[in-house]
Amino acid sequence: MAKARTQFVCQNCATVHARWVGKCEGCGEWNTIVEDDPTAGIGGGPGRTPKKGRPVALTALSGEIEEAPRIPTGIAELDRATGGGFVRGSALLIGGDPGIGKSTLLMQAAAALSRLGSRVIYVSGEEAVAQVRLRAQRLHAADTNVLLAAETNVEDILATLSEGKRPDLVIIDSIQTLWSDLAESAPGTVTQVRVGVQAMIRFAKQTGATVVLVGHVTKDGQIAGPRVVEHMVDAVLYFEGDRGHHYRILRTVKNRFGPTDEIGVFEMSDKGLREVSNPSELFLGERNAKAPGAAVFAGMEGTRPILVEIQALVAPSPLGTPRRAVVGWDSARLSMILAVLEAHCGVRLAQHDVYLNVAGGYRVSEPAADMAVAAALVSSLAGLALPADCVYFGEISLSGAVRPVAHTAQRLKEAEKLGFQRAVLPSASAEIPASRQAGLTEIEALADLVVKIAGSKKRPNDDSGDATL
Ligand code: TYD
Ligand code: MG
């Protein structure tokens, strides 16, 4: 029986094509199609007959539950993001831009665990041993018992790991460099990455070691190689940050053993990553409260409140089509707020360029930031600075109504802790502590906020001084 042995797979989106084409039908990218062997590493292969199945015992949902055994690293921010430490026998994928600090973070984690007596093996496929040693020295990790290898062949790595005592933690830096004899395609291709990752996951499950895999991300922010890798591992974390800024955020996007909305915050220094236990102070650090166009957003990341400054610049546009530029927020969401301001609040922005920036390079994904964005925009347009001790949060609907958001009490508490006496929040917000009623302004419709900030609906750019709110 003749069987098609090869297929053609897009390296960008993993769409499978029957023959080679220049442009991927799935994602529209050019020159991303590579010949691939679909059976490689899956144990099938031509000529092999599958073994006969054996029935397994079925059990009930109720019964004893074992807490996943964890190894805390002692790096609190890392443990927070992973949900309390690395789970034994699990595979973790850490993605991030090149140069963001993945290797640094993992070397620090390796050193910390090694100091606690764990056996840690660091396999680097990207750097030579000397380079990794140099980094370890810089991080003051050179005196630990972390074992190093510069290797990219999956079979060799597995043979090395199986020798001697079972490791507690294995770090593979990175999955894009892995290649296996089982697959015929070139290193870095979808098949090679998949086969390599599969083998490492199998090793984790069999031995109970935690395997941490490093993956690079493509320009649109996904882990390069097949998306399927994210489905195979137990947890996916992204290490994010702006190259121009010092702090980095470890964000959990998938976690089979813990929460997915937690973040860990770090600051990159000349001695490696430093934990930031109070991120709000960091993001509000260089604040100029007197300038118009800046509003402090009381946000949440998982269970943790974070205050961050939202900056807007609204200026008359010399262009026919005014510019809208956003950093750190969703641009579609900005368009929506601008439309609501135009349609329901009488704020004319069609002739203005609008720039929006989240201070410090932080990325806000919560809809609760709508109110702070609107406040910053109106403040900039009116040329009136917002009160320095006020925070803003609330979701804005297309009708111009302001909707309550969750965690009101926590947001207010964090604001109070950092000296913000006042808050502008949706009316009908639940869980407002009685002690905090004083400085609160409850807003029902966005138009009310505009009036509060600019005094009247149509008074852009006239006088200076403080707005009422
Ligand atoms: P690295 O961990 O190599 O990034 P990745 O593995 O994600 O590609 O980190 C690279 C950057 O971090 C590099 O630009 C230098 C900087 N860095 C510091 O600022 N301080 C340090 O102590 C270390 C080790 C790196
Ligand atoms: Mg690296």
Coordinates of C-alpha atoms and ligand atoms in Angstrom, one line a residue:
M1 CA 0.0 0.0 0.0
A2 CA 1.5 3.3 -1.0
K3 CA 1.2 5.9 1.7
A4 CA 2.0 9.6 1.4
R5 CA 5.0 10.0 3.6
T6 CA 5.4 13.7 3.6
Q7 CA 3.2 16.7 4.0
F8 CA 3.9 20.4 3.8
V9 CA 3.5 22.4 7.0
C10 CA 3.5 26.2 7.5
Q11 CA 6.1 27.1 10.1
N12 CA 4.1 30.1 11.2
C13 CA 0.6 28.7 11.8
A14 CA 1.1 24.9 11.3
T15 CA -1.5 24.7 8.5
V16 CA -0.9 21.4 6.6
H17 CA -0.8 21.6 2.8
A18 CA -0.8 18.6 0.4
R19 CA 1.9 20.2 -1.8
W20 CA 4.4 23.0 -1.5
V21 CA 3.1 26.5 -2.1
G22 CA 4.7 29.8 -1.8
K23 CA 2.0 31.4 0.3
C24 CA 0.3 29.8 3.2
E25 CA -3.4 29.5 2.8
G26 CA -3.9 29.6 6.6
C27 CA -2.1 32.7 7.6
G28 CA -1.1 34.4 4.3
E29 CA 2.7 34.4 5.2
W30 CA 5.1 33.8 2.3
N31 CA 7.9 31.2 2.3
T32 CA 6.9 29.5 5.5
I33 CA 6.0 26.1 4.0
V34 CA 8.4 23.3 4.8
E35 CA 8.3 19.6 3.9
D36 CA 7.5 17.6 7.0
D37 CA 7.2 13.9 8.0
P38 CA 3.9 13.5 9.8
T39 CA 4.7 10.2 11.3
A40 CA 8.1 11.1 12.8
G41 CA 8.4 10.5 16.5
I42 CA 4.7 9.5 17.0
G43 CA 5.7 5.8 17.2
G44 CA 3.7 5.0 14.1
G45 CA 5.7 5.0 11.0
P46 CA 5.1 2.9 8.0
G47 CA 5.2 -0.8 8.3
R48 CA 4.6 -0.9 12.1
T49 CA 1.4 -2.5 13.4
P50 CA -0.1 -0.8 16.4
K51 CA -0.1 -3.0 19.6
K52 CA -3.3 -4.4 20.8
G53 CA -5.1 -2.1 23.3
R54 CA -5.4 -3.1 27.0
P55 CA -8.4 -1.9 29.0
V56 CA -7.8 0.5 31.8
A57 CA -9.7 0.7 35.1
L58 CA -12.3 3.4 35.2
T59 CA -12.8 5.4 38.4
A60 CA -15.2 7.9 40.0
L61 CA -14.8 11.6 40.2
S62 CA -14.9 11.6 44.0
G63 CA -12.1 10.2 46.1
E64 CA -8.8 11.1 47.6
I65 CA -7.1 14.1 46.0
E66 CA -3.4 14.5 46.2
E67 CA -1.9 18.0 46.2
A68 CA 0.5 18.2 43.4
P69 CA 3.9 17.9 44.9
R70 CA 5.8 21.2 44.4
I71 CA 9.3 22.4 44.7
P72 CA 9.2 26.1 45.7
T73 CA 12.2 28.0 44.2
G74 CA 12.3 30.6 47.0
I75 CA 12.0 33.3 44.3
A76 CA 8.6 34.6 45.5
E77 CA 7.6 36.2 42.3
L78 CA 8.4 33.0 40.3
D79 CA 6.5 30.9 42.8
R80 CA 3.6 33.2 42.7
A81 CA 3.3 33.0 38.9
T82 CA 3.6 29.2 38.9
G83 CA 1.1 28.8 41.7
G84 CA 3.5 27.9 44.5
G85 CA 6.5 26.4 42.8
F86 CA 7.4 23.9 40.1
V87 CA 5.2 20.8 40.1
R88 CA 7.2 17.6 40.1
G89 CA 6.8 15.6 36.9
S90 CA 5.4 18.5 35.0
A91 CA 6.5 20.4 31.9
L92 CA 6.6 24.1 31.8
L93 CA 7.0 26.3 28.7
I94 CA 8.4 29.8 29.2
G95 CA 8.1 32.0 26.1
G96 CA 9.5 35.5 25.5
D97 CA 11.3 37.8 23.1
P98 CA 15.0 37.2 22.6
G99 CA 17.0 39.1 25.1
I100 CA 14.1 39.7 27.5
G101 CA 15.8 37.6 30.2
K102 CA 14.5 34.1 30.1
S103 CA 17.9 32.5 30.5
T104 CA 18.7 34.9 33.3
L105 CA 15.5 34.0 35.1
L106 CA 16.0 30.3 34.8
M107 CA 19.7 30.5 35.8
Q108 CA 18.6 32.3 38.9
A109 CA 15.8 29.7 39.6
A110 CA 18.3 26.9 39.0
A111 CA 20.8 28.5 41.4
A112 CA 18.1 29.0 44.0
L113 CA 16.9 25.5 43.8
S114 CA 20.4 24.1 43.8
R115 CA 21.1 26.0 47.0
L116 CA 18.0 24.3 48.5
G117 CA 19.6 21.0 47.8
S118 CA 17.9 20.0 44.5
R119 CA 19.7 18.5 41.6
V120 CA 19.4 20.9 38.7
I121 CA 20.6 20.3 35.1
Y122 CA 20.8 23.2 32.7
V123 CA 20.9 22.2 29.1
S124 CA 21.8 25.1 26.8
G125 CA 21.4 24.7 23.1
E126 CA 22.0 28.4 22.3
E127 CA 25.1 29.3 24.2
A128 CA 28.4 27.6 24.9
V129 CA 29.3 26.5 28.4
A130 CA 31.6 29.4 28.8
Q131 CA 28.8 31.9 28.0
V132 CA 26.5 30.3 30.5
R133 CA 29.2 30.3 33.1
L134 CA 29.9 33.9 32.5
R135 CA 26.2 34.7 33.1
A136 CA 26.2 32.5 36.2
Q137 CA 29.2 34.4 37.6
R138 CA 27.4 37.7 37.0
L139 CA 24.4 36.4 38.8
H140 CA 26.5 35.1 41.7
A141 CA 25.3 31.6 40.9
A142 CA 28.6 30.1 40.0
D143 CA 29.2 28.6 43.4
T144 CA 26.1 26.4 43.2
N145 CA 25.9 22.8 42.1
V146 CA 23.9 23.4 38.9
L147 CA 25.1 21.0 36.2
L148 CA 25.6 22.4 32.7
A149 CA 25.5 20.9 29.3
A150 CA 25.6 22.5 25.9
E151 CA 23.7 20.0 23.8
T152 CA 20.9 20.0 21.2
N153 CA 20.4 16.4 20.3
V154 CA 17.3 15.0 22.1
E155 CA 18.7 11.4 22.4
D156 CA 22.0 12.6 23.8
I157 CA 20.2 14.9 26.3
L158 CA 17.9 12.1 27.4
A159 CA 20.9 9.7 27.8
T160 CA 22.7 12.3 29.9
L161 CA 19.7 13.0 32.1
S162 CA 19.2 9.2 32.7
E163 CA 22.7 8.9 34.1
G164 CA 23.3 9.3 37.8
K165 CA 20.8 10.5 40.3
R166 CA 17.4 11.6 39.0
P167 CA 17.4 15.4 38.5
D168 CA 14.7 17.5 40.2
L169 CA 14.8 20.2 37.6
V170 CA 15.8 20.2 34.0
I171 CA 16.0 23.4 32.0
I172 CA 16.1 23.2 28.2
D173 CA 17.1 26.5 26.6
S174 CA 15.6 26.5 24.0
I175 CA 13.1 24.1 22.3
Q176 CA 13.9 25.7 18.9
T177 CA 17.4 24.3 19.0
L178 CA 16.3 20.7 19.8
W179 CA 16.7 18.1 17.1
S180 CA 16.0 14.4 17.2
D181 CA 17.3 11.5 15.0
L182 CA 13.7 10.3 14.8
A183 CA 12.7 13.2 12.6
E184 CA 14.2 13.9 9.3
S185 CA 13.5 17.6 9.0
A186 CA 15.9 20.4 9.8
P187 CA 16.3 21.7 13.4
G188 CA 13.9 24.4 14.3
T189 CA 11.1 23.0 12.1
V190 CA 7.7 22.2 13.5
T191 CA 8.3 18.4 13.5
Q192 CA 11.7 18.7 15.3
V193 CA 10.3 21.0 17.9
R194 CA 7.3 18.7 18.5
V195 CA 9.3 15.6 18.7
G196 CA 11.9 17.2 21.0
V197 CA 9.2 18.6 23.3
Q198 CA 7.3 15.3 23.3
A199 CA 10.4 13.4 24.4
M200 CA 11.2 15.9 27.2
I201 CA 7.6 15.7 28.5
R202 CA 7.8 12.0 28.5
F203 CA 11.0 12.2 30.5
A204 CA 9.2 14.5 33.0
K205 CA 6.3 12.2 33.5
Q206 CA 8.4 9.1 33.8
T207 CA 11.0 10.4 36.2
G208 CA 9.1 13.0 38.2
A209 CA 11.6 15.7 37.3
T210 CA 10.3 19.1 36.4
V211 CA 11.2 20.1 32.9
V212 CA 11.3 23.8 32.0
L213 CA 11.3 24.5 28.3
V214 CA 12.3 27.9 26.9
G215 CA 10.7 29.0 23.7
H216 CA 11.2 32.1 21.6
V217 CA 8.2 34.0 20.4
T218 CA 7.6 35.2 16.9
K219 CA 6.9 38.8 16.0
D220 CA 3.2 38.5 16.6
G221 CA 3.9 37.2 20.1
Q222 CA 3.3 33.5 19.8
I223 CA 5.8 30.8 20.7
A224 CA 7.6 30.0 17.5
G225 CA 7.0 26.6 16.2
P226 CA 3.8 24.8 16.5
R227 CA 1.0 26.0 18.7
V228 CA 0.5 22.4 19.6
V229 CA 3.5 22.6 22.0
E230 CA 1.4 24.9 24.2
H231 CA -1.2 22.2 24.4
M232 CA 1.3 19.5 25.3
V233 CA 2.9 21.1 28.3
D234 CA 1.3 21.6 31.7
A235 CA 1.9 25.3 32.0
V236 CA 2.7 28.1 29.7
L237 CA 4.3 31.3 31.0
Y238 CA 5.3 34.4 29.1
F239 CA 8.1 36.6 30.1
E240 CA 7.3 40.0 28.9
G241 CA 8.6 43.5 29.2
D242 CA 9.8 46.4 27.2
R243 CA 13.4 46.4 26.2
G244 CA 13.6 50.1 27.0
H245 CA 12.4 49.5 30.6
H246 CA 13.9 47.6 33.4
Y247 CA 11.1 45.6 34.7
R248 CA 9.8 42.3 33.4
I249 CA 6.5 40.5 34.0
L250 CA 6.1 36.7 34.2
R251 CA 2.6 36.0 33.1
T252 CA 0.9 32.6 33.3
V253 CA -1.4 31.9 30.4
K254 CA -2.0 28.2 31.1
N255 CA -1.6 26.2 34.2
R256 CA -2.9 22.8 34.9
F257 CA -2.0 23.0 38.5
G258 CA -2.8 26.5 39.5
P259 CA -4.3 29.9 38.7
T260 CA -3.7 31.5 35.3
D261 CA -4.1 35.1 36.1
E262 CA -1.2 35.6 38.4
I263 CA 1.9 37.6 37.4
G264 CA 5.4 37.8 38.8
V265 CA 7.2 41.2 38.6
F266 CA 10.9 41.5 38.2
E267 CA 13.4 44.3 37.6
M268 CA 16.4 43.7 35.4
S269 CA 19.6 45.0 37.1
D270 CA 23.3 44.5 36.4
K271 CA 23.2 41.6 38.8
G272 CA 20.3 39.9 37.2
L273 CA 16.6 39.9 38.0
R274 CA 15.4 41.5 41.2
E275 CA 12.0 40.7 42.6
V276 CA 9.5 43.5 42.8
S277 CA 7.0 42.8 45.5
N278 CA 5.2 46.1 45.3
P279 CA 4.7 46.8 41.5
S280 CA 2.5 49.8 42.0
E281 CA 5.4 51.8 43.5
L282 CA 7.5 50.9 40.5
F283 CA 4.9 51.9 37.9
L284 CA 4.1 55.2 39.6
G285 CA 7.8 55.9 40.3
E286 CA 8.5 58.7 37.9
R287 CA 5.1 60.4 38.0
N288 CA 4.5 64.0 37.2
A289 CA 1.1 64.6 38.7
K290 CA 0.8 68.2 37.5
A291 CA 0.7 67.4 33.8
P292 CA -2.7 67.2 32.0
G293 CA -3.5 63.9 30.3
A294 CA -2.4 61.5 33.1
A295 CA -4.8 59.3 35.1
V296 CA -3.9 56.6 37.6
F297 CA -5.7 53.4 36.9
A298 CA -6.4 51.1 39.8
G299 CA -6.0 47.7 38.1
M300 CA -5.9 44.1 39.1
E301 CA -3.6 41.3 37.9
G302 CA -5.0 38.1 39.2
T303 CA -5.4 38.5 42.9
R304 CA -3.0 41.4 43.1
P305 CA -3.9 45.1 42.7
I306 CA -1.6 47.2 40.5
L307 CA -1.7 51.0 40.1
V308 CA -0.4 52.3 36.9
E309 CA -0.4 55.7 35.1
I310 CA -2.3 56.0 31.8
Q311 CA -1.0 58.9 29.7
A312 CA -2.9 60.5 26.9
L313 CA -1.9 63.2 24.4
V314 CA -4.6 64.8 22.3
A315 CA -3.4 67.4 19.9
P316 CA -4.9 69.1 16.8
S317 CA -4.0 67.0 13.8
P318 CA -2.3 68.5 10.7
L319 CA -3.3 65.4 8.8
G320 CA -6.6 64.6 7.0
T321 CA -6.8 61.3 8.8
P322 CA -5.7 61.9 12.4
R323 CA -3.3 59.5 14.0
R324 CA -4.2 57.1 16.8
A325 CA -1.2 55.4 18.5
V326 CA -1.4 53.1 21.5
V327 CA 1.3 51.6 23.6
G328 CA 0.3 49.1 26.3
W329 CA -3.4 48.9 25.5
D330 CA -5.7 47.5 22.9
S331 CA -6.1 49.9 20.0
A332 CA -9.6 48.7 19.2
R333 CA -10.6 49.5 22.7
L334 CA -9.2 53.0 22.3
S335 CA -11.3 53.5 19.1
M336 CA -14.3 52.4 21.1
I337 CA -13.7 54.9 23.9
L338 CA -13.2 57.7 21.3
A339 CA -16.4 56.8 19.6
V340 CA -18.3 56.8 22.9
L341 CA -16.8 60.2 23.8
E342 CA -17.9 61.5 20.4
A343 CA -21.3 60.0 20.3
H344 CA -22.5 60.4 23.9
C345 CA -20.4 63.1 25.5
G346 CA -20.1 65.7 22.8
V347 CA -16.3 65.5 22.8
R348 CA -15.0 66.1 19.3
L349 CA -11.9 64.2 18.5
A350 CA -12.1 63.7 14.8
Q351 CA -9.6 66.5 14.1
H352 CA -7.2 65.4 16.8
D353 CA -4.3 63.1 16.9
V354 CA -4.6 60.8 19.9
Y355 CA -1.6 59.1 21.6
L356 CA -2.1 56.7 24.5
N357 CA 0.6 55.2 26.6
V358 CA 0.7 53.0 29.7
A359 CA 3.6 54.2 31.8
G360 CA 6.6 52.1 32.3
G361 CA 5.9 49.8 29.3
Y362 CA 3.3 47.9 31.3
R363 CA 0.4 46.2 29.3
V364 CA -3.1 46.6 30.5
S365 CA -5.7 44.1 29.4
E366 CA -8.5 44.8 31.7
P367 CA -11.7 46.6 30.4
A368 CA -11.8 48.3 33.8
A369 CA -9.1 50.7 32.5
D370 CA -11.7 52.3 30.2
M371 CA -12.5 55.0 32.8
A372 CA -8.9 55.9 33.4
V373 CA -8.3 56.1 29.6
A374 CA -11.3 58.3 29.1
A375 CA -10.2 60.5 32.0
A376 CA -6.7 60.9 30.6
L377 CA -8.1 61.7 27.1
V378 CA -10.5 64.3 28.4
S379 CA -7.9 65.8 30.7
S380 CA -5.4 66.2 27.8
L381 CA -8.0 67.6 25.5
A382 CA -9.1 70.1 28.1
G383 CA -5.6 70.9 29.1
L384 CA -6.6 70.4 32.8
A385 CA -4.5 68.2 35.1
L386 CA -6.5 65.6 37.1
P387 CA -6.2 65.6 40.8
A388 CA -2.9 64.0 41.9
D389 CA -4.5 61.9 44.6
C390 CA -7.2 60.2 42.5
V391 CA -7.5 56.8 40.9
Y392 CA -9.9 55.7 38.2
F393 CA -11.5 52.4 37.2
G394 CA -14.7 51.2 35.5
E395 CA -15.8 49.7 32.3
I396 CA -17.5 51.8 29.7
S397 CA -20.2 50.3 27.5
L398 CA -21.1 51.4 24.0
S399 CA -24.1 53.2 25.3
G400 CA -21.9 55.5 27.4
A401 CA -22.9 53.9 30.7
V402 CA -20.2 53.0 33.2
R403 CA -20.3 49.4 34.4
P404 CA -19.1 48.1 37.8
V405 CA -16.1 45.9 37.8
A406 CA -14.9 43.3 40.2
H407 CA -12.5 43.7 43.2
T408 CA -13.6 47.2 44.1
A409 CA -12.4 46.9 47.7
Q410 CA -9.0 45.6 46.8
R411 CA -8.4 48.4 44.3
L412 CA -9.4 51.0 46.8
K413 CA -7.2 49.5 49.5
E414 CA -4.2 49.5 47.3
A415 CA -4.9 53.1 46.2
E416 CA -5.2 54.2 49.9
K417 CA -2.0 52.4 50.8
L418 CA -0.2 54.5 48.2
G419 CA -1.7 57.7 49.4
F420 CA -4.5 58.1 46.9
Q421 CA -7.4 59.7 48.9
R422 CA -9.9 59.9 46.1
A423 CA -11.3 57.5 43.5
V424 CA -13.7 57.8 40.6
L425 CA -15.6 54.5 40.1
P426 CA -18.8 53.1 38.7
S427 CA -21.9 53.8 40.6
A428 CA -23.5 50.6 42.1
S429 CA -20.1 49.2 42.8
A430 CA -20.3 46.4 45.3
E431 CA -18.1 45.8 48.3
I432 CA -17.1 49.4 49.1
P433 CA -15.8 49.5 52.6
A434 CA -17.7 51.9 54.9
S435 CA -14.5 53.7 55.9
R436 CA -13.8 54.6 52.3
Q437 CA -17.0 56.4 51.4
A438 CA -15.5 59.9 51.8
G439 CA -13.3 60.4 48.8
L440 CA -15.4 58.4 46.3
T441 CA -17.1 59.8 43.2
E442 CA -19.5 57.4 41.7
I443 CA -20.1 57.8 38.0
E444 CA -23.1 56.5 36.1
A445 CA -22.5 57.7 32.6
L446 CA -19.3 58.7 30.9
A447 CA -20.8 62.1 30.1
D448 CA -20.8 62.9 33.8
L449 CA -17.1 62.2 34.0
V450 CA -16.5 64.5 31.1
V451 CA -18.4 67.3 32.8
K452 CA -16.6 66.7 36.1
I453 CA -13.2 66.9 34.4
A454 CA -13.7 69.7 31.9
G455 CA -16.3 71.7 33.8
S456 CA -18.7 71.8 30.8
K457 CA -19.2 69.6 27.8
K458 CA -17.7 72.1 25.3
R459 CA -14.8 73.9 26.8
P460 CA -11.7 72.4 25.3
N461 CA -8.3 74.0 25.7
D462 CA -9.5 77.2 27.3
D463 CA -8.2 77.9 30.8
S464 CA -5.6 76.3 33.0
G465 CA -5.6 75.1 36.5
D466 CA -7.0 72.1 38.2
A467 CA -10.2 70.4 37.1
T468 CA -12.8 69.7 39.7
L469 CA -12.1 66.0 39.3
Ligands
TYD1 P1 19.0 36.7 28.6 O1 18.6 36.0 29.8 O2 20.1 36.2 27.8 O3 17.7 36.7 27.6 P2 17.0 35.6 26.8 O4 17.4 34.3 27.3 O5 15.5 35.8 27.0 O6 17.3 35.7 25.3 O7 19.1 38.2 29.0 C1 19.6 39.0 28.1 C2 19.6 40.5 28.5 O8 19.6 40.7 29.9 C3 20.9 41.1 28.0 O9 20.5 42.2 27.1 C4 21.6 41.6 29.1 C5 20.6 41.6 30.2 N1 21.2 41.3 31.5 C6 21.3 42.3 32.5 O10 20.9 43.4 32.3 N2 21.8 41.9 33.8 C7 22.2 40.7 34.0 O11 22.7 40.4 35.1 C8 22.1 39.7 33.0 C9 22.6 38.3 33.2 C10 21.6 40.0 31.8
MG2 MG 18.6 32.8 26.3

